[in-house]
Coordinates of C-alpha atoms in Angstrom, one line a residue:
Chain O
M1 CA 5.0 104.7 -60.2
A2 CA 6.7 103.3 -57.6
M3 CA 8.3 100.2 -59.8
T4 CA 9.9 102.6 -62.3
A5 CA 11.4 104.7 -59.4
L6 CA 12.7 101.4 -57.8
R7 CA 14.3 100.1 -61.4
R8 CA 15.9 103.8 -62.0
E9 CA 17.3 103.7 -58.7
G10 CA 18.9 100.3 -59.4
R11 CA 20.7 102.1 -62.2
R12 CA 21.5 105.1 -60.2
F13 CA 23.3 102.8 -57.6
L14 CA 25.5 101.1 -60.1
L15 CA 27.2 104.7 -61.0
S16 CA 29.9 105.8 -58.9
P17 CA 28.6 108.1 -56.1
I18 CA 29.0 112.0 -56.9
P19 CA 30.4 113.4 -53.9
P20 CA 28.2 115.3 -51.5
N21 CA 27.3 118.9 -51.4
P22 CA 28.3 119.9 -47.9
S23 CA 25.5 122.8 -47.7
T24 CA 23.6 121.4 -44.7
A25 CA 21.5 122.3 -42.1
A26 CA 22.3 121.5 -38.1
R27 CA 23.3 118.0 -37.9
S28 CA 24.8 116.8 -34.6
T29 CA 24.5 112.9 -34.4
M30 CA 26.5 110.8 -36.5
L31 CA 23.7 108.4 -37.3
S32 CA 21.7 111.2 -38.6
E33 CA 24.8 112.6 -40.7
S34 CA 25.7 109.7 -42.6
T35 CA 22.5 108.4 -43.4
A36 CA 21.1 112.2 -44.2
Y37 CA 24.0 112.8 -46.6
E38 CA 23.8 109.3 -48.2
M39 CA 19.8 109.8 -48.4
R40 CA 20.4 113.2 -50.1
W41 CA 22.7 112.3 -53.2
F42 CA 20.5 109.6 -54.2
L43 CA 17.7 111.7 -53.9
I44 CA 19.4 114.6 -55.7
V45 CA 20.9 112.4 -58.4
S46 CA 17.3 110.5 -59.1
L47 CA 15.8 113.8 -59.6
G48 CA 18.7 115.0 -62.1
D49 CA 17.8 111.4 -63.8
D50 CA 14.4 112.8 -64.1
L51 CA 15.6 115.6 -65.8
I52 CA 18.2 113.7 -68.1
S53 CA 15.6 111.2 -69.3
G54 CA 13.6 114.6 -70.3
E55 CA 10.6 114.2 -68.4
V56 CA 8.1 116.9 -68.6
P57 CA 8.6 119.5 -65.6
K58 CA 5.1 119.6 -64.7
S59 CA 5.0 116.0 -64.1
N60 CA 8.4 116.3 -61.9
I61 CA 7.0 118.8 -59.9
H62 CA 3.8 116.7 -59.8
R63 CA 5.7 113.8 -58.9
K64 CA 7.7 115.7 -56.0
N65 CA 4.3 116.9 -54.2
H66 CA 3.0 113.8 -54.6
G67 CA 2.9 112.2 -51.0
R68 CA 2.9 108.5 -52.4
S69 CA 6.0 109.2 -55.1
R70 CA 8.0 111.1 -52.4
R71 CA 7.4 108.2 -50.3
S72 CA 8.7 105.8 -52.7
F73 CA 12.1 108.0 -53.4
V74 CA 12.8 108.2 -49.6
F75 CA 11.7 104.4 -49.4
V76 CA 14.1 103.1 -52.0
C77 CA 17.0 105.4 -50.7
S78 CA 16.6 104.0 -47.1
F79 CA 16.5 100.6 -48.5
F80 CA 19.6 101.2 -49.8
V81 CA 20.8 102.8 -47.3
N82 CA 20.3 101.0 -43.9
A83 CA 21.2 98.0 -45.0
G84 CA 20.9 96.2 -41.6
D85 CA 18.0 97.8 -40.2
L86 CA 14.4 97.9 -39.5
S87 CA 13.3 100.4 -42.1
L88 CA 13.8 97.7 -44.8
L89 CA 10.0 97.3 -44.2
G90 CA 9.3 101.0 -45.7
I91 CA 9.4 103.1 -42.4
R92 CA 9.5 106.6 -43.1
S93 CA 12.2 108.1 -41.2
I94 CA 15.8 107.4 -40.4
S95 CA 15.7 104.4 -37.4
T96 CA 13.8 106.8 -35.4
Q97 CA 11.8 103.4 -34.6
V98 CA 14.7 101.9 -33.2
V99 CA 15.0 105.0 -30.5
R100 CA 11.0 105.0 -30.3
N101 CA 11.4 101.3 -29.0
R102 CA 13.9 101.7 -26.7
M103 CA 12.2 104.4 -25.2
K104 CA 8.9 102.5 -25.1
S105 CA 11.0 99.6 -23.3
V106 CA 12.8 101.9 -20.6
K107 CA 9.5 103.6 -19.8
N108 CA 8.3 100.6 -19.0
I109 CA 10.8 99.1 -17.0
Q110 CA 10.6 102.7 -15.0
K111 CA 7.2 102.2 -14.1
I112 CA 7.8 98.5 -13.0
T113 CA 10.5 99.6 -10.8
K114 CA 8.6 102.3 -9.3
A115 CA 5.8 100.2 -8.7
M116 CA 8.0 97.8 -6.9
K117 CA 9.5 100.2 -4.7
M118 CA 5.9 101.2 -4.0
V119 CA 5.1 97.8 -2.7
A120 CA 8.5 97.3 -1.0
A121 CA 7.6 100.4 1.2
S122 CA 4.4 99.5 2.3
K123 CA 5.4 95.8 3.2
L124 CA 8.3 97.4 5.1
R125 CA 5.9 99.4 7.5
A126 CA 4.3 96.4 8.8
V127 CA 7.4 94.1 9.1
Q128 CA 9.2 97.0 10.9
L129 CA 6.7 96.9 13.6
R130 CA 6.8 93.2 14.2
T131 CA 10.8 93.3 14.1
E132 CA 10.8 96.2 16.8
N133 CA 8.6 94.0 19.2
S134 CA 10.5 91.1 18.8
R135 CA 13.6 92.7 19.6
G136 CA 12.5 92.3 23.2
L137 CA 12.6 88.7 23.1
W138 CA 16.2 87.7 23.0
Q139 CA 17.5 90.6 25.2
P140 CA 16.7 88.7 28.4
F141 CA 18.7 86.1 26.8
T142 CA 21.8 88.0 26.4
A143 CA 21.8 89.5 29.8
L144 CA 21.6 86.1 31.1
L145 CA 23.6 84.0 29.0
G146 CA 25.6 86.3 27.2
D147 CA 26.6 86.8 23.4
T148 CA 29.9 85.6 23.2
P149 CA 31.2 85.4 19.6
S150 CA 35.0 84.9 20.7
V151 CA 34.3 81.8 22.1
D152 CA 36.2 78.7 21.2
V153 CA 34.6 75.3 20.2
K154 CA 35.0 72.5 18.3
K155 CA 31.8 72.4 16.1
N156 CA 30.5 75.4 14.5
V157 CA 27.1 75.5 12.5
I158 CA 26.9 78.5 10.7
V159 CA 23.0 79.6 9.7
T160 CA 22.9 82.2 7.4
I161 CA 20.0 83.7 6.4
T162 CA 19.3 85.5 3.0
S163 CA 16.6 86.1 0.8
D164 CA 14.4 84.2 -1.6
K165 CA 13.8 86.5 -4.1
G166 CA 16.2 89.3 -5.9
L167 CA 16.3 92.7 -6.9
C168 CA 17.3 93.6 -3.5
G169 CA 20.6 95.1 -3.5
G170 CA 24.0 94.0 -2.2
I171 CA 22.7 92.6 1.3
N172 CA 22.6 88.9 0.2
S173 CA 26.3 89.3 -1.0
T174 CA 27.5 90.7 2.1
S175 CA 25.7 88.1 3.9
V176 CA 27.4 85.4 2.3
K177 CA 31.1 87.0 2.6
I178 CA 30.8 87.3 6.0
S179 CA 30.0 83.6 6.2
K180 CA 32.6 82.8 4.0
S181 CA 35.2 84.6 6.5
L182 CA 33.8 83.4 9.7
Y183 CA 33.8 79.8 8.2
K184 CA 37.8 80.3 7.7
L185 CA 38.2 81.9 11.2
T186 CA 36.4 79.4 13.1
S187 CA 38.1 76.4 11.1
G188 CA 41.3 74.7 12.0
P189 CA 42.8 71.5 13.3
E190 CA 40.1 69.4 14.9
K191 CA 37.3 71.7 14.3
E192 CA 34.6 71.4 12.1
T193 CA 32.4 74.2 10.3
K194 CA 29.0 73.7 8.4
Y195 CA 26.5 75.8 6.9
V196 CA 22.8 75.9 7.3
L197 CA 21.3 78.1 4.7
L198 CA 18.0 79.9 4.8
G199 CA 16.8 81.6 1.6
E200 CA 17.4 80.7 -2.4
K201 CA 19.9 83.6 -2.8
G202 CA 22.3 82.4 -0.4
K203 CA 22.2 78.8 -1.6
V204 CA 23.2 79.8 -4.9
Q205 CA 26.0 81.5 -4.0
M206 CA 27.3 79.4 -1.7
V207 CA 27.0 76.1 -4.2
R208 CA 29.6 77.7 -6.0
D209 CA 32.7 77.0 -3.9
S210 CA 31.2 75.5 -0.1
K211 CA 29.2 72.7 -1.6
N212 CA 30.7 70.3 0.8
S213 CA 30.2 71.9 3.8
I214 CA 26.6 72.7 3.4
E215 CA 24.6 70.9 5.9
M216 CA 21.1 71.9 5.0
T217 CA 19.2 74.6 3.0
I218 CA 16.0 76.0 3.6
T219 CA 13.3 77.8 1.2
E220 CA 10.2 79.2 0.8
V221 CA 10.4 80.8 4.3
Q222 CA 8.7 84.0 2.8
K223 CA 5.8 82.3 1.3
N224 CA 3.2 83.3 4.6
P225 CA 3.9 86.4 6.8
V226 CA 6.7 85.2 9.1
N227 CA 5.6 84.3 12.7
Y228 CA 6.9 82.8 15.7
T229 CA 5.6 79.1 15.0
Q230 CA 7.1 78.8 11.3
V231 CA 10.1 79.7 12.7
S232 CA 10.1 77.8 15.9
V233 CA 9.7 74.8 13.8
L234 CA 12.5 75.5 11.3
A235 CA 14.7 75.8 14.6
D236 CA 13.3 72.5 15.7
D237 CA 14.2 71.2 12.7
I238 CA 17.8 72.6 12.9
L239 CA 18.5 71.3 16.0
K240 CA 17.6 68.2 15.7
N241 CA 19.6 67.4 12.5
V242 CA 23.4 69.0 13.2
E243 CA 25.4 68.8 15.8
Y244 CA 26.8 71.7 17.4
D245 CA 28.9 73.3 20.0
A246 CA 28.2 76.8 18.7
L247 CA 25.4 78.3 16.4
R248 CA 26.3 81.3 14.8
I249 CA 23.6 83.1 12.9
I250 CA 24.5 85.6 10.8
F251 CA 21.8 88.3 9.2
N252 CA 21.7 92.2 8.4
K253 CA 20.2 93.8 11.4
F254 CA 17.9 96.6 10.4
H255 CA 19.0 99.8 11.6
S256 CA 17.1 102.3 9.2
V257 CA 15.7 102.2 5.7
V258 CA 19.1 102.7 4.2
S259 CA 21.3 101.3 6.5
F260 CA 21.5 97.3 7.3
I261 CA 24.4 96.3 9.4
P262 CA 25.4 92.5 9.0
T263 CA 25.4 90.9 12.3
I264 CA 26.2 88.0 13.8
S265 CA 24.7 86.4 16.9
T266 CA 26.1 83.1 18.7
I267 CA 24.2 80.8 20.5
L268 CA 25.8 77.9 22.5
S269 CA 24.9 74.9 23.2
P270 CA 24.3 74.1 26.6
E271 CA 27.4 71.8 27.3
V272 CA 29.2 75.0 26.5
V273 CA 27.6 77.2 28.6
E274 CA 28.2 74.5 31.6
R275 CA 31.5 74.8 30.6
E276 CA 32.0 78.4 30.4
S277 CA 30.2 79.3 33.4
E278 CA 32.3 76.9 35.5
S279 CA 35.7 77.8 34.5
G280 CA 34.8 81.2 35.5
G281 CA 34.9 82.3 31.6
K282 CA 32.5 84.6 29.5
L283 CA 29.3 83.6 31.9
G284 CA 30.5 83.4 35.2
D285 CA 27.7 84.6 37.0
L286 CA 25.2 82.1 35.6
D287 CA 25.7 80.3 39.1
S288 CA 24.4 83.2 41.0
Y289 CA 20.8 82.8 39.6
E290 CA 18.7 80.7 41.9
I291 CA 16.9 77.5 40.0
E292 CA 13.2 77.3 40.7
G293 CA 11.1 74.0 40.5
G294 CA 12.7 70.3 40.2
E295 CA 14.8 71.1 37.1
T296 CA 18.8 70.5 37.3
K297 CA 20.8 73.1 35.9
A298 CA 21.6 71.3 32.7
E299 CA 18.1 70.5 32.2
V300 CA 17.3 74.2 32.7
L301 CA 20.3 75.1 30.6
Q302 CA 18.9 72.9 27.7
N303 CA 15.5 74.3 27.7
L304 CA 17.3 77.8 27.9
A305 CA 19.5 77.0 25.0
E306 CA 16.8 75.6 22.5
F307 CA 14.5 78.6 23.2
Q308 CA 17.1 81.2 22.7
F309 CA 18.0 79.9 19.5
S310 CA 14.5 79.8 18.5
C311 CA 14.0 83.7 19.6
V312 CA 17.2 84.7 18.2
L313 CA 16.5 82.9 15.0
Y314 CA 12.6 84.4 14.7
N315 CA 14.3 88.0 15.2
A316 CA 17.1 87.4 12.8
V317 CA 14.4 86.3 10.1
L318 CA 12.4 89.6 10.9
E319 CA 15.1 91.7 11.1
N320 CA 16.7 90.2 7.2
A321 CA 13.2 90.5 6.1
C322 CA 13.1 94.3 7.0
S323 CA 16.5 94.6 5.8
E324 CA 15.5 93.0 2.6
L325 CA 12.8 95.2 1.8
G326 CA 14.5 98.4 2.7
A327 CA 17.4 97.5 0.1
R328 CA 14.7 96.7 -2.6
M329 CA 13.5 100.1 -1.8
S330 CA 16.7 101.8 -2.3
A331 CA 17.4 99.7 -5.4
M332 CA 14.4 100.3 -7.1
D333 CA 14.7 104.0 -6.4
S334 CA 18.1 104.2 -8.0
S335 CA 16.9 102.1 -10.7
S336 CA 14.0 104.3 -11.7
R337 CA 16.1 107.3 -11.7
N338 CA 18.7 105.8 -13.8
A339 CA 15.7 104.5 -16.3
G340 CA 14.3 108.3 -15.9
E341 CA 18.0 109.5 -17.1
M342 CA 18.2 107.3 -19.5
L343 CA 14.9 108.5 -20.9
D344 CA 16.1 111.9 -21.6
R345 CA 19.1 111.0 -23.4
L346 CA 17.1 109.1 -25.7
T347 CA 14.5 111.6 -25.9
L348 CA 17.3 114.1 -27.0
T349 CA 18.7 111.5 -29.5
Y350 CA 15.1 110.9 -30.8
N351 CA 14.6 114.4 -31.2
R352 CA 17.6 115.2 -33.0
T353 CA 17.2 112.4 -35.3
R354 CA 13.9 113.4 -36.4
Q355 CA 14.6 116.9 -36.9
A356 CA 17.9 115.8 -39.1
S357 CA 15.3 113.5 -41.3
I358 CA 13.0 116.7 -41.3
T359 CA 15.5 119.0 -42.8
T360 CA 16.7 116.2 -44.8
E361 CA 13.5 116.1 -46.9
L362 CA 13.2 119.7 -47.3
I363 CA 16.8 120.4 -48.6
E364 CA 16.0 117.5 -51.2
I365 CA 12.9 119.2 -52.0
I366 CA 14.3 123.0 -52.4
S367 CA 17.1 121.6 -54.0
G368 CA 15.4 119.8 -56.7
A369 CA 12.8 122.8 -57.0
S370 CA 15.8 125.0 -57.6
A371 CA 17.5 122.8 -59.9
L372 CA 14.2 122.7 -61.8
T373 CA 14.0 126.3 -62.0
G374 CA 17.6 127.4 -61.8
Chain Z
M4 CA 21.6 64.0 27.1
A5 CA 18.4 63.2 28.5
S6 CA 19.2 59.9 29.6
A7 CA 22.2 61.2 31.4
V8 CA 19.8 63.6 33.3
A9 CA 17.4 60.9 34.3
G10 CA 20.3 58.7 35.7
S11 CA 21.5 61.6 38.0
S12 CA 18.6 63.4 39.5
A13 CA 14.7 63.8 39.2
A14 CA 12.9 62.2 36.6
V15 CA 13.0 64.0 33.2
P16 CA 9.7 66.2 31.9
F17 CA 7.4 63.8 30.2
W18 CA 7.9 65.7 27.0
R19 CA 11.5 65.4 27.2
A20 CA 11.2 61.5 27.7
A21 CA 9.0 61.5 24.5
G22 CA 11.8 63.1 22.7
M23 CA 10.4 66.8 22.0
T24 CA 12.4 69.7 22.4
Y25 CA 11.4 72.7 24.5
I26 CA 10.5 74.4 21.4
T27 CA 8.0 71.5 20.5
Y28 CA 6.6 71.5 24.0
S29 CA 6.1 75.4 24.0
N30 CA 4.5 75.4 20.3
V31 CA 1.7 72.9 21.6
C32 CA 1.1 74.6 24.6
A33 CA 0.5 77.6 22.3
S34 CA -1.7 76.6 20.1
L35 CA -3.7 74.9 23.0
V36 CA -4.2 78.7 24.3
R37 CA -5.1 79.9 20.9
G38 CA -7.7 77.3 20.6
C39 CA -9.1 78.5 23.8
L40 CA -9.9 81.7 22.1
K41 CA -13.3 83.1 21.1
E42 CA -14.2 84.2 17.7
P43 CA -13.2 86.6 16.0
Y44 CA -9.7 86.3 17.9
K45 CA -9.4 83.1 17.0
S46 CA -9.3 83.0 13.5
E47 CA -6.9 85.5 14.1
A48 CA -4.7 83.7 15.9
A49 CA -4.8 80.8 13.5
T50 CA -3.4 83.1 10.8
R51 CA -0.2 83.5 13.3
E52 CA 0.1 79.5 12.9
K53 CA 0.5 78.9 9.5
V54 CA 4.1 77.0 9.0
H55 CA 5.6 76.5 5.5
F56 CA 9.1 75.9 4.3
A57 CA 11.3 73.6 2.2
I58 CA 14.0 71.8 3.6
S59 CA 16.6 69.7 2.0
K60 CA 19.8 68.2 3.4
W61 CA 22.7 67.9 1.6
A62 CA 24.9 65.2 1.7
N63 CA 28.8 65.2 0.0
G64 CA 27.9 68.1 -1.7
K65 CA 24.4 67.3 -3.0
P66 CA 21.0 68.0 -1.9
E67 CA 18.6 65.5 -1.5
K68 CA 14.7 65.6 -2.4
P69 CA 13.3 68.9 -0.3
T70 CA 10.6 68.1 2.1
I71 CA 8.2 70.7 2.0
R72 CA 6.7 71.2 5.9
S73 CA 3.7 72.7 4.5
D74 CA 1.4 71.3 7.3
S75 CA -1.2 73.0 8.9
P76 CA -0.6 74.9 11.9
E77 CA 1.9 72.7 14.6
E78 CA -0.1 70.5 16.8

C-alpha cells in the first residue's frame, strides 16, 4: 500500500502544481507556512487522484482513517518537500525534530553553566578568606619600602598573573592589556622590559605579538590549593633567573564578587631602594630606622626585597584566584540566563510548528472528506 | 652582590654564602617548624607545603621544554 502511494506521488510530482488554496488556519512562522502549503496541495492532489482513478469511496475513507496509510502519505510528502531535512527518515512532523534537538542541547548547556556557577561560588568562599588574611603580609612592606610605580629604572620585569582555565569573563584580557600598555610605558632608549607570565591564558594572548619579550612562563600553578610555600618557590625561581631593577606585578584585585580592579604592585631591587632612599627620593625615611643585629643595611635591604616579592606575589596570586572565581560566577550566571531566554524562544517556535502541522493534517482530512461528500 | 658585602663588612650569613636566597632560607626554617608539630596538626601542615608548577624559560621567542617542579614539600 505504501509503495502504490509512493508511485502515485511520483506521478503527481511531475505535473505542474495546482495553486494552493489559501483557506488556512493561523500560521505564523515562515517555515511552517511554506511546508504546510506544499504538504497540503500534495495531499489534496493525491486524494483527488484516488477519486480520478475510480477507487471505491469506502476504501478511500478506509485508507484515510487508517493510521498507517495516512502516515505513508505524509511520509512521501515530507520526502519531497523538505529536501535537505532530517525528515528523510520518515519523521512524522515537519522539522519539530530540529527544534527539539536544539532545545535539548540548550537545556543541557544551561544545567552545566548553573553547576559551574555553584562550584565557583563554593570555591570563592574559601579563597576569599585566605586572601583577606594575606593582605596583612604586604602592608608593612608598603609602609616601609613604599610602592612607587612611577620610579624610573632601566630593567623592568612585568609579572602578569592570569588564570589557567577559561570561561572566566574578561579578567585575563584586561590584565594582558594593561601589561602591554605598561610595556610601552616603560620602554625607551637603554631600557629593557621583559615579561614573566603566570597562567596559560596570559601566555596564549602574549605569544601572538610579544613573543620576543617573554622571559619565562609558568603554568599549572592552581593544581593544588595555593599555599605560601609554592608561591615562594616560584618567586625564588623568578628572582634567580631574571635581572631586574623593578618588578611590576599585574593582577586583578578582588573588591567584591562583581568588581575586580586591575592593580600594579611595584617591587624595587635593593640597589634601587638604596638609590632612592639616599637621594632623598621617594623612600627618604628609610634611614631613620635602626638596624639590629650584625647585618648591614644592604644585607637587610636584600633580604627585605626578596621577602617583599614573595609576600606580594602570594597576595597577588590569591587575589587573582578570587577574581577569577568571581568573574566565572558572573559569566556562568549570565550564560545560564541567556540559555533560559533562548529556551523560551525555542519553545514558542516548537509549539507553533507543532500546532501548524496538526492544523495542516486536520485541513487535509476535512478537505478530503468534504471533497468526497460534497 | 654577596661578595661585595663580605668584602666590606661582617661575614655574610652562612645561607647567603651557600647560594640560598632569603626566601629559600625561610622556607627551610618553616618546614623544620612544621616538622616539630604533633599529629594531627602535622598532616594538616603538610598539605600547606605542597608545591607544583611547570616553568619554562623562553629564548628568542621560543619556549624551551618546561620543567615541572612538582617535588614533595620544599626541603
